[in-house]
Short mmCIF file of C-alpha atoms in Angstrom, two decimals:
data_model
loop_
_atom_site.label_atom_id
_atom_site.label_comp_id
_atom_site.label_asym_id
_atom_site.label_seq_id
_atom_site.Cartn_x
_atom_site.Cartn_y
_atom_site.Cartn_z
CA UNK A 19 -1.12 1.26 -13.87
CA UNK A 20 -1.59 4.12 -12.19
CA UNK A 21 -4.75 5.27 -11.35
CA UNK A 22 -4.68 7.55 -8.59
CA UNK A 23 -2.90 11.07 -8.48
CA UNK A 24 -2.22 12.96 -5.47
CA UNK A 25 -2.05 16.60 -5.24
CA UNK A 26 0.04 18.43 -3.95
CA UNK A 27 3.45 15.90 -4.10
CA UNK A 28 4.40 17.70 -1.14
CA UNK A 29 2.71 19.75 2.02
CA UNK A 30 4.54 21.36 4.76
CA UNK A 31 2.40 23.32 7.76
CA UNK A 32 2.47 24.14 11.31
CA UNK A 33 1.11 22.21 13.95
CA UNK A 34 -2.51 23.19 14.82
CA UNK A 35 -3.26 23.91 11.03
CA UNK A 36 -5.46 21.68 8.91
CA UNK A 37 -4.11 19.73 5.77
CA UNK A 38 -5.98 18.83 2.62
CA UNK A 39 -4.80 16.62 0.17
CA UNK A 40 -6.70 15.66 -3.05
CA UNK A 41 -6.88 12.68 -5.14
CA UNK A 42 -7.93 11.95 -8.86
CA UNK A 43 -8.71 9.02 -10.59
CA UNK A 44 -9.73 7.98 -14.10
CA UNK A 45 -11.92 5.01 -14.15
CA UNK A 46 -14.99 4.15 -12.23
CA UNK A 47 -14.65 2.92 -8.58
CA UNK A 48 -16.56 0.69 -6.32
CA UNK A 49 -14.84 2.47 -3.17
CA UNK A 50 -11.71 4.83 -2.50
CA UNK A 51 -9.26 4.46 0.33
CA UNK A 52 -6.84 6.53 2.03
CA UNK A 53 -3.33 5.04 3.54
CA UNK A 54 -0.80 6.62 5.62
CA UNK A 55 2.84 5.66 5.31
CA UNK A 56 5.48 6.28 7.91
CA UNK A 57 8.78 6.58 6.66
CA UNK A 58 10.16 3.27 5.95
CA UNK A 59 7.19 1.20 7.00
CA UNK A 60 4.16 -0.36 5.69
CA UNK A 61 1.09 1.42 4.88
CA UNK A 62 -1.72 1.80 7.25
CA UNK A 63 -5.36 2.28 6.43
CA UNK A 64 -7.07 5.12 7.41
CA UNK A 65 -10.72 5.28 6.16
CA UNK A 66 -12.61 3.80 2.82
CA UNK A 67 -15.43 5.87 1.24
CA UNK A 68 -17.88 3.69 -1.20
CA UNK A 69 -18.81 4.96 -4.57
CA UNK A 70 -22.24 5.97 -3.25
CA UNK A 71 -20.89 7.85 -0.50
CA UNK A 72 -20.19 11.96 -0.71
CA UNK A 73 -18.14 12.47 2.99
CA UNK A 74 -17.13 10.27 5.56
CA UNK A 75 -15.50 11.24 9.15
CA UNK A 76 -13.32 9.28 11.31
CA UNK A 77 -11.72 11.35 14.42
CA UNK A 78 -9.52 13.90 12.74
CA UNK A 79 -10.02 12.78 9.28
CA UNK A 80 -12.59 14.05 6.52
CA UNK A 81 -12.98 12.58 3.50
CA UNK A 82 -14.70 13.45 0.57
CA UNK A 83 -15.79 11.87 -2.89
CA UNK A 84 -16.89 13.38 -6.32
CA UNK A 85 -17.31 10.77 -8.40
CA UNK A 86 -18.64 13.22 -11.02
CA UNK A 87 -15.56 14.71 -11.35
CA UNK A 88 -13.45 11.73 -10.42
CA UNK A 89 -12.17 13.25 -7.10
CA UNK A 90 -11.48 12.72 -3.51
CA UNK A 91 -9.98 14.88 -0.96
CA UNK A 92 -8.45 13.84 2.61
CA UNK A 93 -8.74 16.89 5.28
CA UNK A 94 -6.74 16.22 8.61
CA UNK A 95 -7.80 18.96 10.88
CA UNK A 96 -5.63 20.27 13.76
CA UNK A 97 -2.44 18.84 12.61
CA UNK A 98 0.35 17.33 14.75
CA UNK A 99 3.71 16.31 14.51
CA UNK A 100 3.01 12.94 14.38
CA UNK A 101 0.70 13.27 11.54
CA UNK A 102 3.77 13.48 9.41
CA UNK A 103 3.87 10.87 7.13
CA UNK A 104 3.12 10.07 3.51
CA UNK A 105 -0.64 9.40 2.53
CA UNK A 106 -1.97 7.44 -0.49
CA UNK A 107 -5.21 7.19 -2.11
CA UNK A 108 -5.85 3.65 -3.37
CA UNK A 109 -8.74 3.11 -6.15
CA UNK A 110 -10.98 -0.14 -6.02
CA UNK A 111 -12.92 -0.83 -8.97
CA UNK A 112 -14.56 -3.94 -8.00
CA UNK A 113 -15.97 -4.93 -4.37
CA UNK A 114 -14.24 -8.30 -3.11
CA UNK A 115 -10.85 -9.33 -3.43
CA UNK A 116 -9.57 -7.28 -6.25
CA UNK A 117 -6.57 -5.36 -5.99
CA UNK A 118 -6.28 -1.78 -5.21
CA UNK A 119 -3.99 0.63 -7.47
CA UNK A 120 -2.40 3.24 -5.58
CA UNK A 121 -1.49 6.48 -6.50
CA UNK A 122 1.97 7.98 -5.97
CA UNK A 123 1.32 9.80 -2.42
CA UNK A 124 1.76 13.38 -0.90
CA UNK A 125 4.19 13.68 1.87
CA UNK A 126 2.88 15.65 4.87
CA UNK A 127 5.70 17.36 6.76
CA UNK A 128 3.88 18.71 10.18
CA UNK A 129 6.36 21.02 11.94
CA UNK A 130 5.98 21.97 15.62
CA UNK B 29 -7.42 -5.54 14.40
CA UNK B 30 -6.04 -7.47 11.49
CA UNK B 31 -2.02 -7.85 11.85
CA UNK B 32 0.35 -8.79 8.74
CA UNK B 33 3.73 -9.81 10.02
CA UNK B 34 6.75 -9.06 7.82
CA UNK B 35 10.06 -10.70 8.06
CA UNK B 36 12.87 -9.43 8.16
CA UNK B 37 12.69 -5.70 8.49
CA UNK B 38 15.74 -5.15 6.64
CA UNK B 39 18.23 -7.50 4.86
CA UNK B 40 21.61 -6.42 3.32
CA UNK B 41 23.23 -9.57 1.28
CA UNK B 42 25.49 -9.99 -1.68
CA UNK B 43 24.84 -10.07 -5.23
CA UNK B 44 24.02 -13.34 -6.60
CA UNK B 45 22.48 -14.94 -3.26
CA UNK B 46 18.67 -15.24 -3.10
CA UNK B 47 16.88 -13.86 -0.05
CA UNK B 48 13.30 -15.14 1.37
CA UNK B 49 10.88 -12.58 2.53
CA UNK B 50 7.94 -13.99 4.77
CA UNK B 51 4.52 -12.19 5.15
CA UNK B 52 2.21 -13.64 7.68
CA UNK B 53 -1.53 -12.95 8.63
CA UNK B 54 -1.50 -13.26 12.35
CA UNK B 55 -5.18 -13.37 12.85
CA UNK B 56 -7.24 -13.78 10.23
CA UNK B 57 -6.78 -16.23 7.05
CA UNK B 58 -5.81 -14.59 4.06
CA UNK B 59 -6.52 -16.80 0.82
CA UNK B 60 -4.98 -13.82 -1.31
CA UNK B 61 -1.56 -11.56 -0.51
CA UNK B 62 -0.22 -8.97 -2.44
CA UNK B 63 3.66 -8.03 -3.28
CA UNK B 64 4.64 -4.49 -3.60
CA UNK B 65 7.80 -2.84 -4.49
CA UNK B 66 8.64 0.45 -3.61
CA UNK B 67 10.94 2.72 -4.63
CA UNK B 68 12.37 6.13 -2.93
CA UNK B 69 9.33 8.49 -2.58
CA UNK B 70 7.37 6.95 -4.86
CA UNK B 71 4.21 4.98 -5.25
CA UNK B 72 3.78 1.38 -4.37
CA UNK B 73 4.18 -1.12 -7.26
CA UNK B 74 1.98 -4.57 -7.18
CA UNK B 75 4.41 -7.46 -8.20
CA UNK B 76 2.22 -10.05 -7.87
CA UNK B 77 -0.78 -11.61 -6.28
CA UNK B 78 -0.18 -14.59 -4.26
CA UNK B 79 -3.14 -17.34 -4.08
CA UNK B 80 -3.14 -19.62 -1.24
CA UNK B 81 -2.38 -23.48 -3.35
CA UNK B 82 -1.88 -21.96 -6.70
CA UNK B 83 0.37 -20.25 -8.56
CA UNK B 84 1.27 -16.61 -8.12
CA UNK B 85 -0.32 -13.82 -10.69
CA UNK B 86 2.48 -11.81 -11.67
CA UNK B 87 2.20 -8.31 -13.05
CA UNK B 88 3.56 -7.18 -16.64
CA UNK B 89 7.59 -6.60 -16.61
CA UNK B 90 8.07 -8.73 -13.26
CA UNK B 91 9.81 -11.93 -13.61
CA UNK B 92 8.81 -14.86 -11.82
CA UNK B 93 11.62 -16.79 -12.06
CA UNK B 94 13.54 -13.70 -10.27
CA UNK B 95 10.63 -13.36 -7.48
CA UNK B 96 9.46 -16.79 -6.49
CA UNK B 97 6.12 -16.49 -4.74
CA UNK B 98 4.69 -19.43 -2.54
CA UNK B 99 1.81 -19.35 -0.71
CA UNK B 100 1.92 -22.79 0.99
CA UNK B 101 -0.76 -21.67 3.60
CA UNK B 102 -3.78 -19.17 4.79
CA UNK B 103 -1.61 -17.26 6.68
CA UNK B 104 1.95 -17.64 4.96
CA UNK B 105 3.11 -16.41 1.78
CA UNK B 106 6.79 -15.78 0.85
CA UNK B 107 8.75 -14.13 -1.97
CA UNK B 108 12.09 -15.19 -2.74
CA UNK B 109 14.73 -12.84 -4.77
CA UNK B 110 16.57 -15.17 -6.54
CA UNK B 111 20.34 -14.56 -7.70
CA UNK B 112 20.01 -10.78 -6.22
CA UNK B 113 21.46 -8.04 -8.05
CA UNK B 114 22.14 -4.31 -6.98
CA UNK B 115 19.00 -3.34 -8.86
CA UNK B 116 17.05 -5.33 -6.81
CA UNK B 117 17.54 -3.33 -3.95
CA UNK B 118 14.30 -1.98 -2.58
CA UNK B 119 11.72 -1.95 -0.04
CA UNK B 120 9.17 -4.61 -0.51
CA UNK B 121 5.90 -4.54 1.23
CA UNK B 122 3.48 -7.40 1.39
CA UNK B 123 -0.55 -6.79 2.43
CA UNK B 124 -3.40 -9.20 2.91
CA UNK B 125 -6.97 -8.48 2.34
CA UNK B 126 -9.28 -8.76 4.93
CA UNK B 127 -12.22 -10.85 5.28
CA UNK B 128 -15.72 -9.13 4.10
CA UNK B 129 -16.65 -7.18 0.59
CA UNK B 130 -15.01 -3.68 1.60
CA UNK B 131 -12.20 -4.92 3.90
CA UNK B 132 -9.13 -3.02 3.23
CA UNK B 133 -5.49 -4.24 3.13
CA UNK B 134 -3.64 -5.04 5.94
CA UNK B 135 0.04 -4.13 5.16
CA UNK B 136 3.18 -5.36 6.93
CA UNK B 137 5.90 -3.40 7.72
CA UNK B 138 8.03 -3.83 4.75
CA UNK B 139 11.43 -5.20 3.85
CA UNK B 140 14.49 -2.79 3.22
CA UNK B 141 16.86 -5.18 0.90
CA UNK B 142 20.19 -3.88 0.11
CA UNK B 143 22.34 -6.04 -1.94
CA UNK B 144 25.99 -5.05 -2.50
#
């Protein structure tokens, strides 16, 4: 069943601008992950944030998690044309070898 | 980092034939692999969980006789689309969980299946 819902569905920005994507979910989670998918390719893991964390950084990526609102955001700073891709959040209700539930994704287009 | 290799990248087959897709974990052992199906501009839909040495666990609505999964070793899982029909045309992606409690999923590059 669909757990995560990304917002917006699509986003078009200019190079150098920041891109913010949001994800909302319905049930309690152990951790939340963000993945990136280039067109016609598999997904690449970007960042994982645990339920007891509020913010995490990785390079130009900043992820926040608000468990009280059941939402997360992914911020890409100083975007580049190469950041053009679809971005998915995925919720993990249990640690260990449980499956992830993916949202519908946000398509990001960064124009030069 | 962990690499998952999926083969073939794309395949075109005639209706009624069967197609096998391979998913290999190249530098780690994967006791569990996952098979997804993705329609254009849609999210990933989990089809089944492949468990090494035992039967796969299929999601509701997925025909196990249609989508045969075999996980014969710790590094290889295969998905066979049997008697393929045009409606089976889709993008199929496998993934494997790395070791460690908070390990993310590592994905193959997907297989674009077109059934004519």
